[in-house]
XYZ file of C-alpha atoms in Angstrom:
369
model
C 13.981 5.981 10.566
C 10.416 4.707 9.787
C 10.607 2.868 6.361
C 6.907 1.971 6.173
C 5.105 4.496 3.672
C 1.492 5.084 3.232
C 0.661 4.088 -0.197
C -2.452 5.331 -2.046
C -5.271 2.800 -2.398
C -4.880 1.082 -5.756
C -6.979 -1.297 -7.840
C -4.722 -4.240 -6.885
C -6.578 -7.261 -5.746
C -6.643 -7.894 -1.959
C -7.258 -11.423 -2.072
C -6.129 -14.319 -4.286
C -9.196 -14.416 -6.530
C -8.257 -16.317 -9.669
C -6.251 -19.672 -10.371
C -3.417 -17.490 -11.437
C -3.122 -16.045 -7.986
C -0.187 -18.078 -6.597
C 2.325 -16.758 -4.151
C 5.416 -19.213 -3.783
C 6.880 -17.841 -0.371
C 10.636 -18.558 -0.656
C 12.112 -15.305 0.865
C 15.549 -15.258 1.984
C 16.603 -14.230 5.504
C 16.967 -10.471 5.590
C 19.540 -8.691 7.850
C 18.936 -4.917 7.475
C 20.483 -1.775 9.047
C 23.586 0.397 9.146
C 26.582 -1.638 10.088
C 24.978 -5.028 9.341
C 27.667 -6.052 6.858
C 29.916 -6.556 10.157
C 27.676 -9.670 10.970
C 28.659 -11.705 7.956
C 30.772 -13.980 9.981
C 27.870 -14.898 12.140
C 25.765 -15.380 9.052
C 28.007 -17.935 7.568
C 28.201 -19.833 10.729
C 24.441 -19.782 10.993
C 24.389 -21.653 7.682
C 26.701 -24.215 9.046
C 29.451 -23.254 6.655
C 33.111 -22.712 7.321
C 34.722 -22.189 3.860
C 33.189 -19.159 2.274
C 34.213 -17.711 -1.124
C 33.803 -13.975 -1.598
C 32.553 -12.826 -4.996
C 33.136 -9.127 -6.192
C 34.109 -6.917 -9.029
C 37.685 -5.705 -9.445
C 36.388 -2.292 -8.695
C 34.934 -3.163 -5.432
C 38.135 -4.855 -4.249
C 38.548 -2.750 -1.298
C 35.258 -3.318 -0.011
C 35.404 -6.999 -0.577
C 38.814 -7.260 1.243
C 37.026 -5.621 4.276
C 34.446 -8.603 4.189
C 37.311 -11.053 3.762
C 38.835 -9.588 6.818
C 35.673 -9.727 8.643
C 35.276 -13.365 7.763
C 38.874 -14.199 8.953
C 39.442 -18.125 8.839
C 35.864 -18.657 7.496
C 37.027 -17.295 4.200
C 38.897 -19.402 1.592
C 39.448 -16.840 -1.147
C 38.202 -13.857 -3.041
C 37.099 -13.905 -6.688
C 37.141 -10.108 -7.755
C 36.415 -10.997 -11.279
C 32.761 -10.176 -11.802
C 31.730 -8.161 -14.671
C 28.391 -6.942 -15.914
C 26.240 -9.234 -18.021
C 27.806 -12.472 -16.664
C 29.467 -14.029 -19.666
C 29.172 -17.852 -19.650
C 32.873 -18.234 -20.058
C 33.524 -16.427 -16.862
C 30.675 -18.197 -14.865
C 32.309 -21.534 -15.812
C 35.963 -20.513 -14.961
C 34.801 -19.373 -11.629
C 32.653 -22.314 -10.919
C 36.003 -24.269 -11.447
C 37.851 -22.195 -9.120
C 35.109 -22.521 -6.480
C 35.223 -26.202 -6.701
C 38.922 -26.271 -6.426
C 38.802 -24.115 -3.194
C 36.013 -26.485 -1.776
C 34.054 -23.623 -0.952
C 30.834 -24.538 1.004
C 29.145 -21.102 0.434
C 29.428 -17.971 -1.502
C 29.319 -14.201 -0.110
C 28.695 -11.905 -3.083
C 29.418 -8.329 -2.356
C 28.697 -5.569 -4.721
C 26.088 -4.735 -7.298
C 24.268 -6.861 -10.043
C 27.500 -8.068 -11.583
C 28.775 -9.734 -8.348
C 25.373 -10.970 -7.248
C 24.802 -12.383 -10.683
C 28.163 -14.223 -10.932
C 27.590 -15.793 -7.433
C 24.099 -17.127 -8.862
C 25.771 -18.509 -11.822
C 28.161 -20.374 -9.845
C 25.448 -21.599 -7.636
C 23.511 -22.838 -10.400
C 26.083 -25.404 -11.073
C 27.338 -26.179 -7.468
C 24.119 -25.491 -5.309
C 26.104 -23.536 -2.807
C 24.195 -21.233 -0.260
C 24.651 -17.585 -1.129
C 25.034 -14.655 1.321
C 24.386 -11.518 -0.627
C 25.788 -8.057 0.646
C 24.442 -5.655 -2.195
C 26.061 -2.172 -2.638
C 23.782 -1.006 -5.408
C 20.065 -0.965 -6.009
C 19.565 -3.716 -8.411
C 17.127 -5.976 -6.395
C 18.808 -8.973 -7.830
C 19.715 -10.272 -4.504
C 16.273 -11.432 -3.699
C 15.229 -13.091 -7.069
C 16.011 -16.513 -8.091
C 16.977 -15.920 -11.658
C 20.009 -14.406 -13.511
C 20.879 -13.139 -16.931
C 23.767 -15.014 -18.366
C 25.409 -14.001 -21.786
C 25.903 -16.753 -24.228
C 26.974 -15.979 -27.784
C 26.501 -12.353 -27.163
C 22.890 -12.701 -26.294
C 21.743 -12.292 -22.643
C 19.495 -15.304 -21.719
C 17.420 -15.679 -18.478
C 18.090 -18.787 -16.222
C 15.643 -19.509 -13.262
C 16.363 -21.880 -10.238
C 16.043 -21.753 -6.614
C 19.507 -22.506 -6.449
C 20.067 -19.090 -7.314
C 17.966 -17.617 -4.534
C 20.116 -16.197 -1.656
C 19.856 -17.920 1.731
C 20.716 -14.526 3.356
C 20.597 -10.965 2.228
C 22.579 -8.247 4.314
C 21.552 -4.752 3.525
C 23.960 -2.222 4.985
C 23.179 1.365 3.546
C 26.578 2.465 4.848
C 28.258 0.589 1.999
C 26.393 2.709 -0.689
C 27.459 6.086 0.789
C 30.459 6.256 -1.483
C 28.435 5.236 -4.603
C 28.565 8.058 -7.219
C 25.231 9.860 -7.756
C 25.090 8.864 -11.606
C 25.660 5.226 -10.767
C 23.082 5.310 -7.770
C 20.570 6.939 -10.073
C 20.966 4.446 -12.984
C 20.962 1.391 -10.517
C 17.749 2.879 -8.779
C 15.971 3.212 -12.184
C 16.971 -0.445 -12.714
C 14.963 -1.226 -9.353
C 12.192 0.988 -10.586
C 12.081 -1.022 -13.834
C 11.414 -4.092 -11.648
C 8.357 -2.486 -10.038
C 6.836 -1.543 -13.448
C 7.547 -4.876 -15.285
C 6.107 -6.784 -12.262
C 2.826 -5.303 -12.074
C 1.215 -6.501 -15.447
C 2.583 -9.922 -15.792
C -0.098 -12.514 -15.819
C 1.722 -14.183 -12.912
C 1.391 -11.242 -10.671
C -0.270 -11.801 -7.346
C -1.389 -9.399 -4.415
C 1.977 -9.603 -2.712
C 4.073 -8.673 -5.809
C 1.683 -5.874 -6.505
C 1.834 -4.459 -3.132
C 5.691 -4.802 -3.125
C 5.880 -3.011 -6.516
C 3.634 -0.073 -5.268
C 5.423 0.552 -2.100
C 8.772 -0.142 -3.766
C 8.297 2.386 -6.452
C 7.311 5.083 -3.870
C 10.271 4.355 -1.570
C 12.655 4.302 -4.444
C 11.677 7.626 -6.079
C 11.548 9.236 -2.580
C 14.993 7.831 -1.703
C 16.448 8.599 -5.071
C 15.668 12.355 -4.850
C 17.135 12.499 -1.457
C 20.349 10.810 -2.611
C 20.657 13.253 -5.466
C 20.157 16.254 -3.189
C 22.989 14.823 -0.548
C 24.824 11.485 -1.528
C 25.862 11.291 1.963
C 22.240 11.221 3.444
C 22.105 7.922 5.138
C 18.333 8.121 5.658
C 17.927 8.535 1.964
C 20.214 5.576 1.229
C 18.267 3.391 3.421
C 14.998 4.354 1.944
C 16.441 3.600 -1.348
C 17.733 0.326 -0.332
C 14.500 -0.680 1.231
C 12.777 0.233 -2.006
C 15.324 -2.043 -4.007
C 14.524 -4.936 -1.763
C 10.829 -4.362 -2.433
C 11.476 -4.129 -6.102
C 13.252 -7.419 -6.086
C 10.518 -8.960 -4.146
C 7.932 -7.940 -6.700
C 10.152 -9.109 -9.772
C 9.865 -12.508 -7.999
C 6.496 -12.734 -9.586
C 7.751 -12.431 -13.267
C 9.124 -9.785 -15.931
C 8.241 -8.985 -19.379
C 9.387 -6.607 -22.290
C 11.001 -4.062 -20.224
C 13.598 -6.546 -18.998
C 13.857 -8.452 -22.361
C 14.463 -5.138 -24.231
C 17.108 -3.844 -21.518
C 18.721 -7.277 -21.566
C 19.192 -6.978 -25.366
C 20.725 -3.534 -25.052
C 23.033 -4.584 -22.395
C 24.113 -8.178 -23.325
C 24.301 -7.626 -27.200
C 24.951 -3.853 -27.465
C 27.103 -3.258 -24.320
C 24.857 -0.702 -22.706
C 25.402 -0.306 -18.959
C 22.725 -2.389 -17.181
C 21.019 0.401 -15.207
C 21.073 2.760 -18.196
C 19.674 0.109 -20.546
C 16.706 -0.033 -17.967
C 16.379 3.669 -17.567
C 16.376 4.769 -21.118
C 13.670 2.645 -22.339
C 11.515 2.365 -19.120
C 9.320 5.321 -19.763
C 8.514 4.108 -23.376
C 7.760 0.528 -22.388
C 5.520 1.796 -19.606
C 3.583 3.957 -21.934
C 3.350 1.134 -24.539
C 1.945 -1.270 -22.047
C -0.409 1.335 -20.346
C -2.511 0.825 -23.657
C -3.037 -2.909 -22.879
C -3.081 -2.884 -18.841
C -4.113 0.497 -17.979
C -5.425 -0.608 -14.521
C -2.240 -2.235 -13.570
C -0.138 0.791 -14.614
C -2.750 2.674 -12.696
C -1.637 1.235 -9.467
C 1.876 2.777 -9.828
C 0.458 6.118 -11.067
C -1.743 6.267 -7.797
C 1.417 5.045 -5.586
C 3.451 7.919 -7.125
C 0.497 10.419 -7.559
C 1.253 11.059 -11.151
C -1.208 11.313 -13.989
C 0.988 9.404 -16.544
C 3.601 6.881 -15.593
C 5.558 6.999 -18.751
C 5.800 10.789 -18.737
C 6.687 10.941 -15.094
C 9.403 8.426 -15.540
C 10.818 10.427 -18.435
C 10.779 13.572 -16.397
C 12.598 11.794 -13.474
C 15.410 11.116 -15.651
C 16.054 14.764 -16.132
C 15.556 15.405 -12.444
C 18.326 12.994 -11.483
C 20.768 13.811 -14.138
C 20.489 10.992 -16.361
C 20.380 10.977 -20.143
C 17.294 10.282 -21.909
C 18.063 9.241 -25.315
C 19.647 5.915 -26.438
C 22.019 7.894 -28.804
C 23.862 9.143 -25.467
C 24.974 5.611 -24.895
C 26.062 4.787 -28.505
C 23.009 3.265 -30.047
C 22.020 4.325 -33.532
C 18.985 3.961 -35.834
C 20.939 1.252 -37.615
C 20.962 -0.822 -34.558
C 17.390 -0.969 -34.094
C 16.457 -3.954 -36.544
C 18.765 -6.244 -34.681
C 17.499 -4.873 -31.167
C 14.047 -5.637 -32.264
C 14.940 -9.122 -33.639
C 16.805 -10.337 -30.546
C 14.218 -8.993 -28.105
C 11.377 -10.789 -29.981
C 13.378 -13.875 -30.244
C 14.015 -13.929 -26.427
C 10.533 -12.667 -25.289
C 8.999 -14.936 -22.523
C 5.394 -14.145 -23.663
C 4.415 -12.486 -20.485
C 3.964 -8.863 -21.707
C 0.533 -7.491 -21.776
C 1.113 -5.861 -25.153
C 2.107 -7.735 -28.225
C 5.945 -8.157 -28.476
C 6.454 -7.777 -32.295
C 9.314 -6.369 -34.121
C 7.261 -3.340 -35.239
C 6.209 -2.628 -31.633
C 9.921 -3.036 -30.523
C 11.121 -0.857 -33.179
C 8.593 1.949 -32.319
C 9.534 1.772 -28.504
C 13.262 2.014 -29.280
C 12.952 4.738 -31.849
C 11.126 6.748 -29.265
C 13.894 5.953 -26.742
C 16.398 6.876 -29.356
C 15.238 10.199 -29.888
C 14.183 11.134 -26.363
C 10.551 11.730 -27.195
C 8.678 12.332 -23.987
C 5.720 9.855 -23.589
C 2.327 11.577 -23.261
């Protein structure tokens, strides 16, 4: 199928016009297409490696075992231990196991948890990573990872965590439940939103964000209508790739708030993004209307925050933080941690008052105007 979409003209710059317009081109090798996971052994050999350690979650054990079988003698073991939010204790124990197995590369199979654990291991051991994503997190093409330390998720950035090769095989996501697919896709959409207004954004990131947002929403609606639609799965995976590429330029409050909800309050990662995304977008539209406008043009919607809120209902996801166990009593601590871990890249002020108002709106399920 033709994955190239026509995106409406936007206000994004078409040239590198300011000292801040820097594009550090460090993309991984991309292998894309149905059945491409069967090429993993060739990709290991291409890296000059012969002792691949497969990283996965317990729930993806069967799929990981198929990768192990495909690798044959090139595989030295399987770590099916990844869990969401990457606790530092788990990262350290798996690093020790990887060293003991004398692994010379990692093959991360699964969603953000598997890919995140692979990154955390490589951060210490500098092993090349082959990522085989089965969800839509986009993490596989970024050089950063959230690691939870003392119940707070903190971001770590290093080129060591950038995959050498990413294998996108849409057939691997055909069995992914619709609700999990939807939450994961909203995570990718959050990348597109947060990426467009950081001061480190450049034309390449902006174009990837606009194209990615359109591909994600188009593919997501197709998957919700028919979970076995390979074309829709392919479109969604393509959008997730672009979302990750866009996020390489930086992230802001959307990710900070979602990481607080996930790392400190146990909200599943995709839902932590989905539930606050409409409200963060509406807040930042006050301070970066032109940047938000690029996505409104790409999606042909009058209000990004309102459109994202409506999308939650269209795809069957909850729209209130109370639906995932957050209460009003949690908000002061959510605001405190979010402000304390803020990276300073958000266009609007990241204050406890601002975070409180955003979180209250998400708690109550109020549709942004």
